[in-house]
Coordinates of C-alpha atoms in Angstrom, one line a residue:
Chain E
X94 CA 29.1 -14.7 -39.9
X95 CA 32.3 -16.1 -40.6
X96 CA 34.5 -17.0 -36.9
X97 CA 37.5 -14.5 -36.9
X98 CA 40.6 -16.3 -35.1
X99 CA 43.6 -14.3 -33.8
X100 CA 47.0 -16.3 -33.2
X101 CA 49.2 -13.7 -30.8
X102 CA 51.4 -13.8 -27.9
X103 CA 50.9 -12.0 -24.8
X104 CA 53.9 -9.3 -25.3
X105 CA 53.9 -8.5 -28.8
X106 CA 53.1 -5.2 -29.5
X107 CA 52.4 -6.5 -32.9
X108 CA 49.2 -9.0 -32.2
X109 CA 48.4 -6.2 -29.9
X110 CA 47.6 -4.1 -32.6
X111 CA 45.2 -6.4 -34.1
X112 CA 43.6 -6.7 -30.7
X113 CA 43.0 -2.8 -30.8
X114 CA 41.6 -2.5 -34.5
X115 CA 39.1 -5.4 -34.2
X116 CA 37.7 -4.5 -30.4
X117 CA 37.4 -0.7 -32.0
X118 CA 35.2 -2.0 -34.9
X119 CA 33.4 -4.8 -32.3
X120 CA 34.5 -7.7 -34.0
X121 CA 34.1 -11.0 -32.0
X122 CA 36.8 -13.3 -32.6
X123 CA 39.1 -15.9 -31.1
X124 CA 42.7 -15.5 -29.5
X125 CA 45.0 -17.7 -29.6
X126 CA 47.9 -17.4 -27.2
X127 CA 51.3 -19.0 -29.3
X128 CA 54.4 -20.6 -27.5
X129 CA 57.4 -19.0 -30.2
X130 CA 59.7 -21.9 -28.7
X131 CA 57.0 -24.3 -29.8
X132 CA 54.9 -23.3 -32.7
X133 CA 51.6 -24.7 -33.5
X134 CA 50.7 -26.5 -36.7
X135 CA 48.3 -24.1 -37.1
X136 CA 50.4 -21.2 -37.1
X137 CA 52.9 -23.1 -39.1
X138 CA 50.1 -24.4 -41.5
X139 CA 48.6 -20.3 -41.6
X140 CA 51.9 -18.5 -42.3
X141 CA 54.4 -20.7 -44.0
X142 CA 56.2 -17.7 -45.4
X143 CA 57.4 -16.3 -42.0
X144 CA 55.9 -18.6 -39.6
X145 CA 55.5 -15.6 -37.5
X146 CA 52.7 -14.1 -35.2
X147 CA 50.3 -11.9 -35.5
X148 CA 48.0 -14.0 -38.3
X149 CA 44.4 -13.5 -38.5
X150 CA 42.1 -16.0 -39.9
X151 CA 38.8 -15.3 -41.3
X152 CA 36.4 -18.1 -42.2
X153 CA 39.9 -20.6 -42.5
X154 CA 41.5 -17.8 -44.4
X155 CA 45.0 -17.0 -43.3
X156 CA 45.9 -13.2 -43.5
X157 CA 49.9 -12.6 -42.3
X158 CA 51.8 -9.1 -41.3
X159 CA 50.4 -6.8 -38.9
X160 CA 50.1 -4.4 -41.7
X161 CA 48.5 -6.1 -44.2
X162 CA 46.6 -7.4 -41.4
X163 CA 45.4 -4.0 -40.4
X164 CA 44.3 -2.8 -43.4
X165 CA 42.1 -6.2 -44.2
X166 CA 40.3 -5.1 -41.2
X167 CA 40.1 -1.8 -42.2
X168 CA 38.4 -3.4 -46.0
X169 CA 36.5 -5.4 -44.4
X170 CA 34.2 -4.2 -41.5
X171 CA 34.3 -0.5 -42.3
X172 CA 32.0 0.4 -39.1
X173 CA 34.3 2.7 -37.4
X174 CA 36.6 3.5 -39.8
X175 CA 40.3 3.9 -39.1
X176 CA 42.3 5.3 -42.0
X177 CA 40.8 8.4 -43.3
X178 CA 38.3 8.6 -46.5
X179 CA 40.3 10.7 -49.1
X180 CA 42.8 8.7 -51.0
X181 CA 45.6 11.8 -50.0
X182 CA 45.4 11.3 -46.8
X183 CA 45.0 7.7 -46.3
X184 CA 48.8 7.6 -48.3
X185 CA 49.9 10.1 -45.9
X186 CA 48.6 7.7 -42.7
X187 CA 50.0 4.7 -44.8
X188 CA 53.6 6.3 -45.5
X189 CA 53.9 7.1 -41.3
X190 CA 52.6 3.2 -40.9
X191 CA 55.7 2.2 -43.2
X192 CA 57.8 4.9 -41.4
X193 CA 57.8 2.7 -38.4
X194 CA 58.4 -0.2 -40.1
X195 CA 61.2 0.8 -41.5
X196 CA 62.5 2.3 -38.3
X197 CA 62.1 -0.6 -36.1
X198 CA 65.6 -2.2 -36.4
X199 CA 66.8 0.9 -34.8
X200 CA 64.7 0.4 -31.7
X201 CA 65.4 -3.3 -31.8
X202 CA 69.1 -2.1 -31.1
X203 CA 68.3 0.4 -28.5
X204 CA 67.0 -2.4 -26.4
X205 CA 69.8 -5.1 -27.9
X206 CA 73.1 -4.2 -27.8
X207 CA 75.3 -2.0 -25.2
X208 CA 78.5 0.2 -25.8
X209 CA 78.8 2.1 -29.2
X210 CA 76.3 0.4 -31.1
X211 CA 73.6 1.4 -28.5
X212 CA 75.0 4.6 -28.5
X213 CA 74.3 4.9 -31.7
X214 CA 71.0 3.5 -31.8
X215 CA 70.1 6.1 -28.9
X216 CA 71.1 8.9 -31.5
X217 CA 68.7 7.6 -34.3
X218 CA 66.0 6.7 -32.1
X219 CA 65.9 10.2 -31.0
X220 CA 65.8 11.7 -34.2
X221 CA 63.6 9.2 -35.4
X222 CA 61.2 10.0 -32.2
X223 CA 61.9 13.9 -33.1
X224 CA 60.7 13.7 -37.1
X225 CA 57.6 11.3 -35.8
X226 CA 56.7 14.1 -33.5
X227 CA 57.2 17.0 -35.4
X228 CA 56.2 16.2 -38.7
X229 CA 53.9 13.0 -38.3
X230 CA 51.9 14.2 -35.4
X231 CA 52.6 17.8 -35.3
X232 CA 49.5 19.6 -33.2
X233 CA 47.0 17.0 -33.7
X234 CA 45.8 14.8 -30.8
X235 CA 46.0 11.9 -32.3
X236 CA 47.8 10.7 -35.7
X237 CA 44.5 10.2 -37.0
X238 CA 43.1 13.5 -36.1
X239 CA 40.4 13.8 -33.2
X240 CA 40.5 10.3 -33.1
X241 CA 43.0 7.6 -32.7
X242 CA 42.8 5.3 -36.5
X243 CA 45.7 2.7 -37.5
X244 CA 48.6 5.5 -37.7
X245 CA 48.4 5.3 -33.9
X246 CA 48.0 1.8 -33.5
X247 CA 51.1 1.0 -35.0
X248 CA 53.0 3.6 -32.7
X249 CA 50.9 2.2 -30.0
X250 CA 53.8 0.1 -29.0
X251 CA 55.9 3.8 -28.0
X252 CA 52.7 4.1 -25.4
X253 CA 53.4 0.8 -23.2
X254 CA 56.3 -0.9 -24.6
X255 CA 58.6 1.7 -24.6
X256 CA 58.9 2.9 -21.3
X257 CA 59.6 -1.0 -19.8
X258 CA 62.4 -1.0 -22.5
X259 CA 63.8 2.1 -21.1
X260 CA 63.8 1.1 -17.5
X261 CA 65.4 -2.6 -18.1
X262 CA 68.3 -0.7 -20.7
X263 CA 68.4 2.6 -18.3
X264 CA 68.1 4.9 -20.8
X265 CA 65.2 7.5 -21.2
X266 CA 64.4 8.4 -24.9
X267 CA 61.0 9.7 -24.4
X268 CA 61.2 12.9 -22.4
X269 CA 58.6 15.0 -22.0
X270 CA 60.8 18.4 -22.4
X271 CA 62.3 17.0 -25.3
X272 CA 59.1 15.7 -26.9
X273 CA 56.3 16.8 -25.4
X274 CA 53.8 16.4 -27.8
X275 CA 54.8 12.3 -28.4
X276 CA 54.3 12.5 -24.5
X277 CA 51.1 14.0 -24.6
X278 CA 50.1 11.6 -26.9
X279 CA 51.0 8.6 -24.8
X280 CA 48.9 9.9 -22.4
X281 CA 45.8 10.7 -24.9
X282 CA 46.5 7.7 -26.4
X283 CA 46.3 5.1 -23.2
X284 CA 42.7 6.6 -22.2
X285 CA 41.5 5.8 -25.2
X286 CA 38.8 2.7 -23.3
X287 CA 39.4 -0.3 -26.2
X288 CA 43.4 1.0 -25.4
X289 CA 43.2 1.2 -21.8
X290 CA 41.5 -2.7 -21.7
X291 CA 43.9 -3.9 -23.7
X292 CA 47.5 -3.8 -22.6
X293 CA 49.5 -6.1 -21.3
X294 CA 50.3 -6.2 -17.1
X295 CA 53.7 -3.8 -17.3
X296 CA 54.9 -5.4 -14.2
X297 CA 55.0 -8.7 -16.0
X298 CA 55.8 -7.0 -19.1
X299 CA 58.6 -5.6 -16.9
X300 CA 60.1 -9.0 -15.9
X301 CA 59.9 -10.2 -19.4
X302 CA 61.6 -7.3 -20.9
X303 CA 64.2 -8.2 -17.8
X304 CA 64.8 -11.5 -18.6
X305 CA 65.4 -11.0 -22.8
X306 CA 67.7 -7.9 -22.0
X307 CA 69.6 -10.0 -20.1
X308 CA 69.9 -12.7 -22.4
X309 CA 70.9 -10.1 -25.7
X310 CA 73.9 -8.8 -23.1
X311 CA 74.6 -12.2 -22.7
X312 CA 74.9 -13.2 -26.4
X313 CA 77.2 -9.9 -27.2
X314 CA 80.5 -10.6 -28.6
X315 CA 82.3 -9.3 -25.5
X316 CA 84.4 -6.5 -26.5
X317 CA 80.0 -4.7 -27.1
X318 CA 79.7 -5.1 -23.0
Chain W
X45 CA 40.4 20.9 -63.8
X46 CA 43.5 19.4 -65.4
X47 CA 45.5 16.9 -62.9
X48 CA 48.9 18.0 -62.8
X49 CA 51.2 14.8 -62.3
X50 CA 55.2 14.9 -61.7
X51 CA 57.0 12.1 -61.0
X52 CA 60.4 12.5 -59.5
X53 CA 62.3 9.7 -60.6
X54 CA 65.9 7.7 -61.5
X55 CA 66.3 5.9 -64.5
X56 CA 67.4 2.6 -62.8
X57 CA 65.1 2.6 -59.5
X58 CA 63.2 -0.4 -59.6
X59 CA 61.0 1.4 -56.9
X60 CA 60.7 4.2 -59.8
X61 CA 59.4 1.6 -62.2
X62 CA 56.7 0.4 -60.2
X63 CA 55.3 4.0 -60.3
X64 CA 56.1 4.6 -64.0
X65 CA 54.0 1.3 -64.9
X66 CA 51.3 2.1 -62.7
X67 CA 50.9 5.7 -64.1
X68 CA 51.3 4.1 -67.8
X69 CA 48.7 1.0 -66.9
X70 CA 46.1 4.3 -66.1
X71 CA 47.2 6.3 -68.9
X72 CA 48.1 9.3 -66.8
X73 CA 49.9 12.0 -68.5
X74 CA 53.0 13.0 -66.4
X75 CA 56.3 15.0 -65.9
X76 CA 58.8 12.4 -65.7
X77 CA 61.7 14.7 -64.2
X78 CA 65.0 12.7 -63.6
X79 CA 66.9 12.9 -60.1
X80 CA 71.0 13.3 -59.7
X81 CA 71.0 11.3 -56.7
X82 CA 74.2 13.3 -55.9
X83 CA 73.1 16.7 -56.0
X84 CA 69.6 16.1 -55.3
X85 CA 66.8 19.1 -56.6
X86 CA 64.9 21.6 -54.0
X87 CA 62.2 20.4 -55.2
X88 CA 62.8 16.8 -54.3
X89 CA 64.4 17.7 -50.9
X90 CA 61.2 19.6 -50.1
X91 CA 58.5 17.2 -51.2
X92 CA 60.4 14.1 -49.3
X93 CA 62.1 15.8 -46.6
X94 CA 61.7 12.6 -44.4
X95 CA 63.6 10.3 -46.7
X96 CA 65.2 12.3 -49.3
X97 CA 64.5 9.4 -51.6
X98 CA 62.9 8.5 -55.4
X99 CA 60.6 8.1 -56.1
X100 CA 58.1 10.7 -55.1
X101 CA 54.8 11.4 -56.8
X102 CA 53.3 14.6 -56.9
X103 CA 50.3 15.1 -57.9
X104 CA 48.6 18.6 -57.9
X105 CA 51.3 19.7 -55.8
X106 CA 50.8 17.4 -52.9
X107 CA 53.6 14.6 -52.6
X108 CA 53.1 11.0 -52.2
X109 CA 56.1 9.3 -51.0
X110 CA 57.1 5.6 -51.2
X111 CA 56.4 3.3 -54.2
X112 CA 54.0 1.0 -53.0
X113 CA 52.1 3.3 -51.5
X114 CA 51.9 5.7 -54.7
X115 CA 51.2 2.7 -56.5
X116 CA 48.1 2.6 -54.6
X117 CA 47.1 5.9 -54.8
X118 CA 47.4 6.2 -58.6
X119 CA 45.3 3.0 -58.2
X120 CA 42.6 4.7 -56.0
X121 CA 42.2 8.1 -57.8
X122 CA 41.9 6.5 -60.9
X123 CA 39.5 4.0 -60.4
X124 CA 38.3 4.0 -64.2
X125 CA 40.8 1.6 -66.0
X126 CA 43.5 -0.8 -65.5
X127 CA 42.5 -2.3 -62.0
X128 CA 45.5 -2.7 -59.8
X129 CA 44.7 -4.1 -56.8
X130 CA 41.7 -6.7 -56.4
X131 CA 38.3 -5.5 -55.1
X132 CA 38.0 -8.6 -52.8
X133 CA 40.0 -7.6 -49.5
X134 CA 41.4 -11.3 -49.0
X135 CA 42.7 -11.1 -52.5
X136 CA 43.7 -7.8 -51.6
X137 CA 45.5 -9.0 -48.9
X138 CA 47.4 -11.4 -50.5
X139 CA 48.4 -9.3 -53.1
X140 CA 49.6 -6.8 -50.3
X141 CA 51.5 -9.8 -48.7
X142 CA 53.5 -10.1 -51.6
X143 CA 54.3 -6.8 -52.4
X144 CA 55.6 -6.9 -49.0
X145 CA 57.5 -9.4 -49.3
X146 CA 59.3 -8.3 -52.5
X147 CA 60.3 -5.0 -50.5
X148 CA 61.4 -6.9 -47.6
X149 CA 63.3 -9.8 -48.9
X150 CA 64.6 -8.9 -52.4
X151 CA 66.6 -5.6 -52.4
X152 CA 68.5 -6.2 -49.9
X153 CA 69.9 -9.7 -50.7
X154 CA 70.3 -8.5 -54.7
X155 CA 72.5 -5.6 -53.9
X156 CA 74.9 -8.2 -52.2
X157 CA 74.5 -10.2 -55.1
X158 CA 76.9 -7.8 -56.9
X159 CA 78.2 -5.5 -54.4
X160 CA 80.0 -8.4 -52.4
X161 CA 82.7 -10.6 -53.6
X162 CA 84.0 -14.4 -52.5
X163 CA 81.8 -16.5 -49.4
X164 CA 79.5 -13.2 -48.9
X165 CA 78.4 -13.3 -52.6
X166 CA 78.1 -16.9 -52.6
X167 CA 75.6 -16.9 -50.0
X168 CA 74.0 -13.7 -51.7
X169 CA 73.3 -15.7 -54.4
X170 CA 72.0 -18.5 -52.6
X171 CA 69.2 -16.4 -50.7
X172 CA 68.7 -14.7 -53.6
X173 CA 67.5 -18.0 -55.5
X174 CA 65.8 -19.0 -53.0
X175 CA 64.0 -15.9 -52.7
X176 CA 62.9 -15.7 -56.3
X177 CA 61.8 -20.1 -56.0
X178 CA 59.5 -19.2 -53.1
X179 CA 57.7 -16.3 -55.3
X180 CA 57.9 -18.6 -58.3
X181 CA 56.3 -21.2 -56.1
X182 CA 53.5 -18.6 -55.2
X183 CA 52.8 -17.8 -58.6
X184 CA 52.5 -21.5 -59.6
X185 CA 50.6 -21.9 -63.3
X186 CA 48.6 -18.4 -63.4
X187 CA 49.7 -16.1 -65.7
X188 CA 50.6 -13.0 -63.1
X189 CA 50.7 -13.2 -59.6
X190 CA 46.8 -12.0 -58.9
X191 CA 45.6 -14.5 -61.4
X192 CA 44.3 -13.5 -64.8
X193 CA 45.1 -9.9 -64.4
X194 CA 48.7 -8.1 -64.2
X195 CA 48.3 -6.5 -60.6
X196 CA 50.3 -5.1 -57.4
X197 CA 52.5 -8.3 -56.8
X198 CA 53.4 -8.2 -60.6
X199 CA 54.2 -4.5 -60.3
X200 CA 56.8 -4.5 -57.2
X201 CA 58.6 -7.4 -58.9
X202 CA 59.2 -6.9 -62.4
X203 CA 61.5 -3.9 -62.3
X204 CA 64.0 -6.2 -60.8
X205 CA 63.8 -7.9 -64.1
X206 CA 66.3 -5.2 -65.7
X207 CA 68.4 -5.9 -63.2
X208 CA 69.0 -9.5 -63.3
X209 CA 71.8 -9.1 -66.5
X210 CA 73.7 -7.1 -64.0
X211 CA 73.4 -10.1 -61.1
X212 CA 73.7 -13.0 -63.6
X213 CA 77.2 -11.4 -65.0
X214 CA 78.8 -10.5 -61.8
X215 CA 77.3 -13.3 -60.0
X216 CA 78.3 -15.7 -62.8
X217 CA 75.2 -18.1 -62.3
X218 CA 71.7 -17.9 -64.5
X219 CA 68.5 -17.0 -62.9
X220 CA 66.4 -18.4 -65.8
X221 CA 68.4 -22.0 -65.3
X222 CA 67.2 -21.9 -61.7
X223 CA 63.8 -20.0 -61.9
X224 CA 62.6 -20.6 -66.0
X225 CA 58.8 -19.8 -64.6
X226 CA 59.4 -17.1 -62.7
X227 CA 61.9 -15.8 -66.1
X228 CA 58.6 -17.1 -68.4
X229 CA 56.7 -14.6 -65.8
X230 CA 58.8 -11.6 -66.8
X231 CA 58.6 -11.9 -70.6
X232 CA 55.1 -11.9 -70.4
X233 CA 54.9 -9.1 -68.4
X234 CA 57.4 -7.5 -70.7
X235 CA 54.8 -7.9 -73.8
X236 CA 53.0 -4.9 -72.1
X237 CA 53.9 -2.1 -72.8
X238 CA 53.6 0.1 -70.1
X239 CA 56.1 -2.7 -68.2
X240 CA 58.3 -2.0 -71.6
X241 CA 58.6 1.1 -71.5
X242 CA 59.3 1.6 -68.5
X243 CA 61.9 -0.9 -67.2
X244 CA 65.4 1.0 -68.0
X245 CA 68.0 -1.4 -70.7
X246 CA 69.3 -4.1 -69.0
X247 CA 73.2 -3.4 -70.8
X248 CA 72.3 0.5 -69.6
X249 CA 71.6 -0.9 -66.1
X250 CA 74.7 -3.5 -65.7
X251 CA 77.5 0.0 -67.2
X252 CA 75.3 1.6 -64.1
X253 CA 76.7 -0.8 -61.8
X254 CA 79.7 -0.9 -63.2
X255 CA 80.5 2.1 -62.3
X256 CA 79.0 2.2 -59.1
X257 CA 81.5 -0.8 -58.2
X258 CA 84.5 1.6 -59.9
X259 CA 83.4 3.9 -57.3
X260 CA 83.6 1.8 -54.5
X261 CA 86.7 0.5 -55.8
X262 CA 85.8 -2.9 -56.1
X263 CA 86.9 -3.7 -60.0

C-alpha cells in the first residue's frame, strides 16, 4: 500500500477536513504540520500553483485543494462512502460543497474588517447561514442524510471555527432561535467520534483567532475602525 | 423512457458553453431555451432559486445547477461515449485541479480586461497573460489538457476562446503573440464540432460587450 502524506496546519479548517474524510474511511497516513511564514520545499515542490495547504500526497503524488482533495479520497478508498451513489444527488451534495466555497469571502470579512463593511458582511453571512439551513439541510440530520458525508465536512468549519470567530469579533451569527436547525446540527455534527477526536484545542484556537483579529484591525485603513 | 433534457442558457456564457459541448460530445438531444438575463423566466427563477444564474440543466425535471458540476453529471449518466473525465482518480484529480483553476483565476481577471480602463486594465492584462502562460505551461506538448483525449480541463477553458476578440480589441495587446500554444490549443479544439458549435461568434460576442460598456457608460 502506497504511504498517504497530509501537509496541514493546526488551525485550518481546511486540512481539517482531510483529516475527517481519511480517519472516516481508516486510512493510515502521515501529517505534516506546515509553518505558512516558512514553507517547506516540500510543500513548495507539491503545490507550485498555490503553494498552499491542505495537499495530500499519495505514493509521491501531489493532489492540491481541499475539494479536489476530498473527492480523490472519496474515488479512491470507497469503504465508507461519503457522497451519495446516484449521480442526482451526488450534484446536489457537490453544488452545496461549491456553495461554501463561493461564500467564504463573505465570512472571511465578518471576521476581517470592522465598521460598515462588517456590517455588511454580518447581513450576507446571515442570509447565507439562512439559505444553507433552509434549503441545504432542511429536516435532515445531517447534509448527507443519516449520516454525516463530505457536504458536512466542508461546513464542518461552522461547527468549531465559527463560534471562536464570533467571540474574538463579538458578534453572534449563529443563534439557535434564528437557526435552529444549523444549531442542531452543530451539535449532531461534533458527536460524530472521528469529529469529536479531531478538532483543534478551542482555547488555543481561541488565542489564535485573538491574535489575527487583532492584527486585521490593525492593518485597516483607519477611517474602517 | 425518453430523457427529457433542457438547458437554460445565454448565448455568450462561457459557463453555458461548457454544458452545451458536454451535451454535444454525448450526443444528447436537448431544449436549448435562451435566458433574458434582465427579465429572467419562472422557470429559471424556480429551478435555481439559490443563485438565479445560467446555466442550469434540467434533466427530467430535476435541475442541476453550476457548470462544472453539470458537466459532470452529463458525464456520469451517460457513461457510454465521449469520456469526459479520466477513469484514474489521480488523473481525475488533476483534471479537477484545473477546471478549478480556470473558474477561480480566469473570469474574474478577463472581465477587468475590458470593463476597466488606464493602470487597472494594464494590470488586468498582465494577470490575465500570466494566467493563460501558467495553463499553457501545464498543457506543455499534448494535444488537450488530459493528454490524447479532449476532456474536463479543455471544456472549462475553451469558451473563453470567443471571448478573447473582445479582450484583444479593447485591451489592445494579442493573446496569440503572447500564448501561440495555448492559441494552437483552441483551434484544435475548435476543429470539433461540438466545441464549434457551440462557442457563440467572436464579432457577435465583442457588439455584446460593446454594449454592455454603452450601458455602463464607459464608451
Amino acid at each position: 500500500m502506497e504511504e498517504v502524506k497530509v501537509y496541514g496546519v493546526w488551525a485550518s479548517p481546511y486540512s481539517q477536513k482531510v483529516i475527517w474524510a481519511l480517519k472516516l474511511k481508516g486510512v493510515k497516513f502521515d501529517y505534516i504540520e506546515e509553518d505558512l511564514h516558512n514553507k517547506s520545499q516540500k510543500l513548495l515542490q507539491y503545490n507550485p500553483v498555490y503553494k498552499k495547504i491542505p495537499v495530500l500526497v499519495h505514493g509521491e503524488k501531489p493532489v492540491a485543494e481541499s475539494v479536489v482533495i476530498l473527492d480523490y479520497i472519496e474515488e479512491t478508498w470507497p469503504e465508507n462512502p461519503l457522497l451519495p451513489k446516484d449521480a442526482y444527488e451526488r450534484a446536489v451534495a457537490r453544488f452545496w460543497i461549491q456553495f461554501g466555497q463561493e461564500k467564504s469571502p463573505t465570512f472571511h470579512a465578518f471576521f476581517r474588517t470592522a465598521g460598515e463593511q462588517q456590517e455588511k458582511a454580518v447581513k450576507e453571512a446571515l442570509e447565507v447561514l439562512k439559505i444553507l439551513e433552509e434549503k441545504g439541510l432542511g429536516d435532515k440530520k445531517f447534509f448527507g442524510g443519516n449520516n454525516i458525508g463530505l457536504v458536512d465536512i466542508s461546513f464542518g468549519w461552522l461547527a468549531h471555527w465559527l463560534e471562536g470567530m464570533e467571540e474574538v469579533v463579538g458578534i453572534k451569527l449563529m443563534e439557535p432561535s434564528t437557526l435552529p436547525r444549523l444549531h442542531k446540527w452543530i451539535k449532531n455534527f461534533k458527536e460524530v467520534p472521528v469529529i469529536q477526536e479531531n478538532l483543534p484545542d478551542p482555547e488555543k484556537l481561541l488565542a489564535y483567532f485573538k491574535v489575527l483579529r487583532e492584527k486585521f484591525v490593525r492593518d485597516l485603513p483607519s477611517n474602517d475602525q | 423512457m425518453a430523457d427529457e433534457v433542457i438547458l437554460l442558457d445565454f448565448w455568450p456564457s462561457m459557463f453555458g458553453m461548457r454544458v452545451r459541448i458536454a451535451l454535444a460530445e454525448k450526443g444528447i438531444e436537448y431544449q436549448y431555451r435562451e435566458e433574458d438575463l434582465m427579465n429572467k423566466s419562472p422557470l429559471l427563477l424556480k429551478m435555481n432559486p439559490v443563485h438565479k444564474k445560467i446555466p442550469v440543466l434540467i434533466h427530467n425535471g430535476k435541475p442541476v445547477c453550476e457548470s462544472l458540476i453539470a458537466v459532470e453529471y452529463i458525464d456520469e449518466v451517460w457513461k457510454d461515449k465521449a469520456q469526459i473525465l479520466p477513469s484514474d482518480p489521480y488523473q481525475r484529480a488533476q483534471a479537477r485541479f484545473w477546471a478549478d483553476y480556470v473558474d477561480k483565476k480566469v473570469n474574474a481577471v478577463a472581465r477587468n480586461v475590458w470593463a476597466t480602463k488606464g493602470e487597472e486594465q494594464e494590470a488586468a492584462k498582465k494577470e490575465f497573460i500570466e494566467i493563460l502562460k501558467v495553463l499553457e505551461g501545464e498543457l506543455g506538448d499534448k494535444p488537450y489538457f488530459g493528454g490524447e483525449t479532449f476532456g474536463l480541463t479543455d471544456i472549462s477553458l475553451i469558451g473563453y476562446y470567443c471571448w478573447f476578440y473582445a479582450y484583444e480589441t479593447f485591451g489592445i495587446f494579442s493573446i496569440e503573440s503572447e500564448c501561440p500554444k495555448l492559441i494552437a490549443w483552441a483551434k484544435r479544439c475548435m476543429e470539433k464540432e461540438s466545441v464549434s458549435k457551440s462557442l457563440a461568434d467572436p464579432h457577435k460576442v465583442y457588439d455584446f460587450v460593446l454594449g454592455m460598456k454603452k450601458r455602463h457608460g464607459q464608451e
